[in-house]
CSV table of C-alpha atoms in Angstrom, one decimal:
chain,number,residue,atom,x,y,z
L,425,MET,CA,88.4,166.7,-1.0
L,426,PRO,CA,90.9,164.7,-2.8
L,427,ASP,CA,90.9,165.2,-6.7
L,428,GLN,CA,90.1,161.5,-7.2
L,429,LEU,CA,86.6,162.6,-6.6
L,430,ARG,CA,86.3,164.9,-9.4
L,431,ILE,CA,83.6,163.8,-12.0
L,432,SER,CA,85.4,161.8,-14.9
L,433,GLU,CA,86.1,163.2,-18.4
L,434,ASN,CA,86.6,160.0,-19.8
L,435,THR,CA,83.3,158.2,-18.8
L,436,GLU,CA,82.9,155.9,-21.7
L,437,GLU,CA,86.2,154.3,-21.3
L,438,THR,CA,85.4,153.5,-17.6
L,439,ILE,CA,81.9,152.1,-18.6
L,440,GLU,CA,83.4,149.8,-21.3
L,441,SER,CA,86.4,148.6,-19.2
L,442,SER,CA,84.6,148.3,-15.9
L,443,PRO,CA,84.2,144.4,-14.5
L,444,SER,CA,81.4,143.2,-13.5
L,445,ILE,CA,79.8,143.0,-10.0
L,446,GLY,CA,81.9,141.6,-7.1
L,447,GLU,CA,85.0,141.6,-9.2
L,448,ASP,CA,88.2,143.0,-7.8
L,449,ALA,CA,90.2,143.2,-11.3
L,450,PRO,CA,90.8,147.3,-11.7
L,451,SER,CA,88.8,149.3,-14.3
L,452,GLY,CA,89.9,151.7,-16.7
L,453,LYS,CA,90.1,153.7,-13.7
L,454,ASP,CA,91.8,151.4,-11.3
L,455,CYS,CA,88.5,151.3,-9.1
L,456,ARG,CA,88.0,148.4,-6.5
L,457,PHE,CA,85.0,148.6,-4.2
L,458,VAL,CA,84.5,147.1,-0.9
L,459,VAL,CA,81.0,147.1,1.2
L,460,LEU,CA,81.7,149.1,4.6
L,461,ILE,CA,79.0,148.4,7.6
L,462,PRO,CA,79.6,150.7,10.6
L,463,SER,CA,77.5,148.9,13.1
L,464,VAL,CA,76.8,148.8,17.2
L,465,ARG,CA,73.9,146.3,16.4
L,466,PRO,CA,75.4,142.6,15.7
L,467,ALA,CA,72.2,140.8,15.1
L,468,GLU,CA,71.1,143.7,12.3
L,469,ALA,CA,74.6,143.7,10.6
L,470,SER,CA,74.8,140.0,10.3
L,471,ARG,CA,71.1,140.0,8.9
L,472,LEU,CA,72.1,142.7,6.3
L,473,ILE,CA,75.1,140.7,5.1
L,474,GLU,CA,73.1,137.3,4.8
L,475,ARG,CA,70.5,139.0,2.5
L,476,MET,CA,73.0,141.2,0.6
L,477,ASP,CA,73.7,139.9,-3.1
L,478,TRP,CA,77.2,140.8,-2.9
L,479,PRO,CA,80.0,138.3,-4.1
L,480,GLY,CA,82.8,140.3,-2.9
L,481,ALA,CA,84.7,141.8,0.2
L,482,VAL,CA,82.5,143.4,3.3
L,483,ILE,CA,84.3,145.0,6.3
L,484,VAL,CA,82.0,145.4,9.2
L,485,GLY,CA,83.0,148.3,11.7
L,486,ALA,CA,82.4,147.1,15.4
L,487,SER,CA,81.7,150.7,17.0
L,488,GLY,CA,82.8,151.3,20.6
L,489,ALA,CA,82.6,148.5,23.0
L,490,THR,CA,80.8,146.0,20.7
L,491,PRO,CA,82.6,142.8,20.9
L,492,VAL,CA,83.9,141.7,17.3
L,493,ASP,CA,83.0,138.2,18.1
L,494,SER,CA,79.3,139.0,18.5
L,495,PHE,CA,78.9,139.3,14.8
L,496,GLU,CA,77.7,136.0,13.1
L,497,ILE,CA,78.9,136.0,9.3
L,498,PRO,CA,77.2,133.9,7.2
L,499,GLU,CA,79.1,131.4,4.9
L,500,ARG,CA,78.7,132.2,1.3
L,501,GLU,CA,80.8,131.4,-2.0
L,502,ALA,CA,83.0,134.5,-2.9
L,503,LEU,CA,81.9,136.3,0.0
L,504,ARG,CA,84.7,137.8,2.4
L,505,VAL,CA,83.7,139.3,5.4
L,506,ARG,CA,86.2,141.3,7.8
L,507,ILE,CA,85.3,142.3,11.3
L,508,GLU,CA,87.4,145.2,12.5
L,509,SER,CA,87.0,147.2,15.9
L,510,VAL,CA,86.6,150.9,15.3
L,511,PRO,CA,86.1,154.0,17.3
L,512,ILE,CA,82.8,155.2,18.8
L,513,GLY,CA,81.4,158.4,16.9
L,514,TYR,CA,79.8,158.6,13.6
L,515,ALA,CA,82.7,160.3,11.8
L,516,SER,CA,85.6,158.4,13.4
L,517,ALA,CA,83.9,155.0,12.6
L,518,ARG,CA,83.8,155.8,9.1
L,519,ASN,CA,86.8,157.6,8.8
L,520,ALA,CA,88.7,154.2,10.4
L,521,LEU,CA,86.8,152.1,7.8
L,522,LEU,CA,87.9,154.2,5.0
L,523,ASP,CA,91.5,154.0,6.3
L,524,ILE,CA,91.4,150.0,6.6
L,525,ALA,CA,89.9,149.9,3.0
L,526,ARG,CA,92.7,152.1,1.6
L,527,LYS,CA,95.3,150.0,3.3
L,528,ALA,CA,93.7,146.7,1.8
L,529,GLY,CA,94.0,148.1,-1.8
L,530,TYR,CA,90.7,149.4,-2.0
L,531,SER,CA,89.9,152.7,-4.0
L,532,HIS,CA,86.3,153.2,-2.9
L,533,GLY,CA,84.1,152.4,-0.3
L,534,ILE,CA,80.1,151.6,-0.2
L,535,PHE,CA,78.6,152.6,3.0
L,536,VAL,CA,75.7,150.5,3.9
L,537,ASP,CA,73.6,151.3,7.3
L,538,ASP,CA,72.8,148.1,9.2
L,539,ASP,CA,69.1,148.9,9.2
L,540,ILE,CA,69.0,148.7,5.2
L,541,GLU,CA,66.8,146.3,3.1
L,542,PHE,CA,68.0,146.2,-0.5
L,543,VAL,CA,65.4,145.5,-3.3
L,544,SER,CA,66.3,142.8,-5.8
L,545,GLY,CA,69.5,144.2,-7.9
L,546,GLY,CA,69.7,147.3,-5.8
L,547,LEU,CA,73.2,146.9,-4.7
L,548,SER,CA,74.1,146.0,-8.4
L,549,GLU,CA,72.7,149.4,-9.3
L,550,LEU,CA,74.4,151.1,-7.1
L,551,LEU,CA,77.8,149.8,-8.0
L,552,ARG,CA,77.0,150.4,-11.7
L,553,THR,CA,76.4,154.0,-11.0
L,554,ALA,CA,79.9,154.3,-9.1
L,555,ARG,CA,81.6,152.6,-11.6
L,556,ARG,CA,80.3,154.9,-14.5
L,557,PHE,CA,81.4,158.1,-12.3
L,558,PRO,CA,84.3,157.0,-10.1
L,559,GLU,CA,85.2,160.4,-9.2
L,560,ALA,CA,81.3,161.6,-8.1
L,561,PHE,CA,79.7,161.1,-4.6
L,562,VAL,CA,77.2,158.7,-5.4
L,563,GLY,CA,74.1,158.2,-3.0
L,564,GLY,CA,71.6,155.2,-3.3
L,565,LYS,CA,67.7,156.3,-3.8
L,566,VAL,CA,66.0,154.9,-0.5
L,567,ARG,CA,62.4,154.6,0.7
L,568,ARG,CA,61.8,155.2,4.1
L,569,ARG,CA,59.3,153.4,6.2
L,570,VAL,CA,58.0,154.4,9.4
L,571,GLU,CA,56.1,152.2,12.0
L,572,ASN,CA,54.7,155.3,13.6
L,573,GLN,CA,53.1,157.3,10.7
L,574,GLY,CA,52.3,160.6,12.4
L,575,ALA,CA,52.2,163.8,10.7
L,576,LEU,CA,55.6,164.7,11.7
L,577,ALA,CA,57.3,161.6,10.2
L,578,ARG,CA,55.3,162.4,6.9
L,579,ASN,CA,57.1,165.6,7.1
L,580,VAL,CA,60.5,164.7,8.5
L,581,LEU,CA,60.7,161.3,6.3
L,582,PRO,CA,59.9,161.6,2.7
L,583,GLY,CA,59.7,158.5,0.5
L,584,SER,CA,63.1,159.2,-1.0
L,585,PHE,CA,65.7,161.9,-1.3
L,586,ALA,CA,67.3,163.6,-4.5
L,587,LEU,CA,70.9,164.8,-4.9
L,588,ALA,CA,71.4,164.9,-8.7
L,589,GLY,CA,70.8,168.2,-10.1
L,590,THR,CA,70.6,169.8,-6.6
L,591,SER,CA,72.8,172.4,-5.4
L,592,PRO,CA,74.8,171.4,-2.3
L,593,ALA,CA,73.8,174.7,-0.5
L,594,SER,CA,69.9,173.9,-1.1
L,595,LEU,CA,70.0,170.1,0.0
L,596,SER,CA,67.2,169.6,2.4
L,597,ALA,CA,68.0,168.6,6.2
L,598,ASN,CA,66.7,165.2,5.2
L,599,VAL,CA,69.9,164.5,3.3
L,600,LEU,CA,71.7,164.5,6.6
L,601,VAL,CA,71.0,160.8,6.7
L,602,LEU,CA,72.5,159.0,3.7
L,603,PRO,CA,72.0,155.4,4.7
L,604,LEU,CA,73.7,154.4,1.4
L,605,SER,CA,76.5,156.1,-0.3
L,606,VAL,CA,79.9,155.6,-2.5
L,607,GLU,CA,83.0,157.3,-1.7
L,608,SER,CA,86.9,157.4,-2.2
L,609,THR,CA,88.6,155.8,0.5
L,610,GLU,CA,90.8,159.2,0.7
L,611,THR,CA,87.6,160.6,1.8
L,612,ARG,CA,87.7,162.6,5.5
L,613,PHE,CA,84.7,162.9,7.4
L,614,SER,CA,84.4,165.8,10.2
L,615,VAL,CA,85.3,164.4,13.5
L,616,LEU,CA,83.6,167.3,15.0
L,617,LEU,CA,80.0,165.8,14.2
L,618,ASP,CA,81.1,162.4,16.0
L,619,PHE,CA,78.0,162.5,18.6
L,620,THR,CA,75.6,164.7,16.4
L,621,GLY,CA,75.7,163.1,12.9
L,622,GLY,CA,75.3,165.1,9.9
L,623,GLU,CA,79.1,164.1,8.9
L,624,ASP,CA,77.5,162.9,5.5
L,625,THR,CA,75.7,166.0,4.8
L,626,GLU,CA,78.7,168.0,5.7
L,627,LEU,CA,80.9,165.9,3.2
L,628,THR,CA,78.4,166.8,0.3
L,629,ARG,CA,78.4,170.5,0.8
L,630,ARG,CA,82.3,170.4,1.1
L,631,ALA,CA,82.2,168.3,-2.1
L,632,GLY,CA,80.0,170.7,-3.8
L,633,ARG,CA,81.7,173.5,-3.2
L,634,GLN,CA,85.0,172.0,-4.4
L,635,GLY,CA,83.2,170.9,-7.8
L,636,VAL,CA,82.5,167.2,-7.2
L,637,ALA,CA,79.4,165.6,-8.8
L,638,LEU,CA,76.7,164.7,-6.7
L,639,LEU,CA,74.7,161.9,-7.9
L,640,GLN,CA,72.0,159.1,-7.3
L,641,THR,CA,70.7,155.8,-8.8
L,642,GLU,CA,67.9,156.5,-10.8
L,643,ASP,CA,65.6,153.8,-8.9
L,644,ILE,CA,64.8,153.2,-5.5
L,645,ILE,CA,67.0,150.4,-4.4
L,646,ALA,CA,66.7,150.1,-0.9
L,647,GLU,CA,64.1,150.6,2.0
L,648,GLU,CA,65.1,152.1,5.6
L,649,VAL,CA,62.9,151.0,8.3
L,650,TYR,CA,62.0,153.4,11.5
L,651,GLY,CA,60.9,151.6,14.2
L,652,SER,CA,58.3,153.0,16.7
L,653,THR,CA,60.9,154.3,18.6
L,654,ARG,CA,63.4,156.0,16.2
L,655,GLY,CA,60.4,157.5,14.3
L,656,SER,CA,58.4,158.6,17.4
L,657,THR,CA,57.7,162.5,17.2
L,658,HIS,CA,60.1,163.3,20.1
L,659,ALA,CA,62.9,161.5,18.3
L,660,LEU,CA,62.6,163.2,15.0
L,661,VAL,CA,62.3,166.4,16.9
L,662,ARG,CA,65.6,165.5,18.3
L,663,ARG,CA,67.1,164.6,14.9
L,664,LEU,CA,65.9,167.9,13.6
L,665,ILE,CA,67.5,170.2,16.0
L,666,CYS,CA,70.9,168.3,15.6
L,667,ASN,CA,70.6,168.4,11.7
L,668,HIS,CA,69.9,172.2,12.0
L,669,ALA,CA,72.6,172.9,14.2
L,670,VAL,CA,75.1,171.1,12.0
L,671,LEU,CA,73.6,173.3,8.9
L,672,GLY,CA,74.0,176.4,10.8
L,673,LEU,CA,77.7,175.8,11.8
L,674,ILE,CA,78.2,174.9,8.2
L,675,ARG,CA,76.4,177.9,7.1
L,676,ASP,CA,78.3,180.5,9.3
L,677,ARG,CA,81.9,179.2,8.9
L,678,ARG,CA,83.9,178.0,5.8
L,679,THR,CA,83.3,174.3,5.8
L,680,GLU,CA,86.8,173.6,5.7
L,681,ASN,CA,87.4,175.2,9.0
L,682,LEU,CA,84.8,173.0,10.4
L,683,VAL,CA,86.9,169.9,9.3
L,684,LEU,CA,90.4,171.1,9.8
L,685,ALA,CA,90.2,174.0,12.6
L,686,SER,CA,87.6,172.8,15.2
L,687,ARG,CA,86.9,170.5,17.7
L,688,ALA,CA,84.1,169.7,20.3
L,689,VAL,CA,85.3,170.6,23.9
L,690,ASN,CA,83.4,170.1,27.3
L,691,PRO,CA,79.5,169.7,27.7
L,692,SER,CA,77.6,173.0,28.2
L,693,ARG,CA,75.1,172.7,30.7
L,694,VAL,CA,73.1,175.8,29.5
L,695,GLY,CA,73.2,174.6,26.0
L,696,GLY,CA,72.0,171.3,27.3
L,697,LEU,CA,69.0,173.0,29.2
L,698,LEU,CA,68.0,175.1,25.8
L,699,TYR,CA,68.3,171.8,23.7
L,700,HIS,CA,66.0,170.0,26.2
L,701,SER,CA,63.5,172.6,26.5
L,702,ALA,CA,63.4,173.4,22.7
L,703,ALA,CA,62.9,169.5,22.2
L,704,ILE,CA,60.0,169.4,24.7
L,705,ALA,CA,58.3,172.4,23.0
L,706,ALA,CA,58.4,171.2,19.6
L,707,THR,CA,57.4,167.8,20.4
L,708,LEU,CA,54.2,168.9,22.3
L,709,SER,CA,53.6,171.6,19.6
L,710,ALA,CA,53.7,168.7,16.9
L,711,ARG,CA,50.3,167.6,18.5
L,712,PHE,CA,48.8,170.6,17.0
L,713,SER,CA,50.7,171.7,14.0
L,714,PRO,CA,53.7,169.7,12.6
L,715,SER,CA,54.7,172.8,10.8
L,716,LEU,CA,55.0,174.7,14.0
L,717,ALA,CA,57.1,172.1,15.4
L,718,LEU,CA,59.4,171.8,12.2
L,719,SER,CA,59.7,175.7,12.6
L,720,LEU,CA,60.9,175.4,16.3
L,721,ALA,CA,62.9,172.5,15.6
L,722,LYS,CA,64.8,174.6,13.0
L,723,ALA,CA,65.1,177.8,14.9
L,724,ALA,CA,66.5,176.0,17.9
L,725,GLY,CA,69.0,174.2,15.7
L,726,TYR,CA,70.1,177.7,14.1
L,727,GLY,CA,70.2,179.2,17.5
L,728,LEU,CA,72.6,176.6,19.1
L,729,ALA,CA,74.7,177.0,16.0
L,730,LYS,CA,75.0,181.0,16.4
L,731,LEU,CA,76.3,180.0,20.4
L,732,GLN,CA,78.7,177.5,18.9
L,733,LEU,CA,76.9,174.7,20.4
L,734,LEU,CA,76.5,171.1,18.9
L,735,PRO,CA,73.7,168.8,20.6
L,736,THR,CA,74.7,164.9,21.1
L,737,ARG,CA,72.8,162.2,19.4
L,738,LEU,CA,74.5,159.2,20.4
L,739,ASN,CA,72.9,159.0,23.9
L,740,LYS,CA,69.6,159.6,25.4
L,741,ARG,CA,70.7,162.3,27.5
L,742,TYR,CA,70.2,166.0,26.1
L,743,GLU,CA,73.6,167.6,26.3
L,744,THR,CA,75.4,169.8,24.0
L,745,CYS,CA,79.1,170.4,23.1
L,746,SER,CA,80.9,173.5,22.8
L,747,VAL,CA,82.8,174.2,19.5
L,748,GLU,CA,86.1,175.6,19.7
L,749,PHE,CA,87.5,177.2,16.4
L,750,LEU,CA,91.2,176.8,16.3
L,751,GLY,CA,91.9,179.4,13.5
L,752,GLY,CA,90.9,180.2,9.8
L,753,SER,CA,88.5,182.6,8.9
L,754,ARG,CA,84.7,182.8,8.5
């Protein structure tokens, strides 16, 4: 983790000299912020930009085969939007956006998922927190709304998540989804997690181990909406298995090795069968006992991690990829 992310020892100077929202003039810590939106859904990204109260620069990453010209950009004074093609994969898309932002002279990227709906003044509060602590990892407090309000959804997707004052080692699996966060453009996400997700939680663990402060906004600043498909029991079970497989790898290996000395290799048929069977068993058990479903998903995820297998989450197929560690120590 770059030294630029460590907590500032001169916070007051930063607060007093920080420019107002949207300005690109450097603050006391020479901070310049840009909104980064990785997206494969042009309509949602365009709607997010139209509703954002952000008079500044936005870079949208059209991931994979998503056409750049499929995004409709609203015309608004002071809003500067740039559409760039980025690789497919959760981590690779984020890394590409950070590289583009850094080369454009920005010190920090504000990552925003395209299904976010900001409350009034929410983005301003996130920016104020990031300006106050420019060397911390800052998350935005988000309320999650699920159209399918089943028992499992209530257990898996709480109203908000907490980062402040929490040890990185004890952060819950729910924090694997950080729809709003601010980090240095020098940050790198683990490409091993391209097809599983969890790259943001891996980053928080790595940051915490290196003494980086993990903070969040004081108030809920946005809402994330889970539709009936994404919030279904089966989809949530699959997410939980992926989450705990990632957590298992992080727990069993030094995090630095997970980022720098590992790669995903050929899909495993046996792993895919285990993943598929565990997802079905946990989904069926959720009808009778949500707590049992959660336990089964957790055990399945940790079991796959022990076998050095990672489930994929970018498509609807139930596959796992083997993880090959290229060196380093446990």
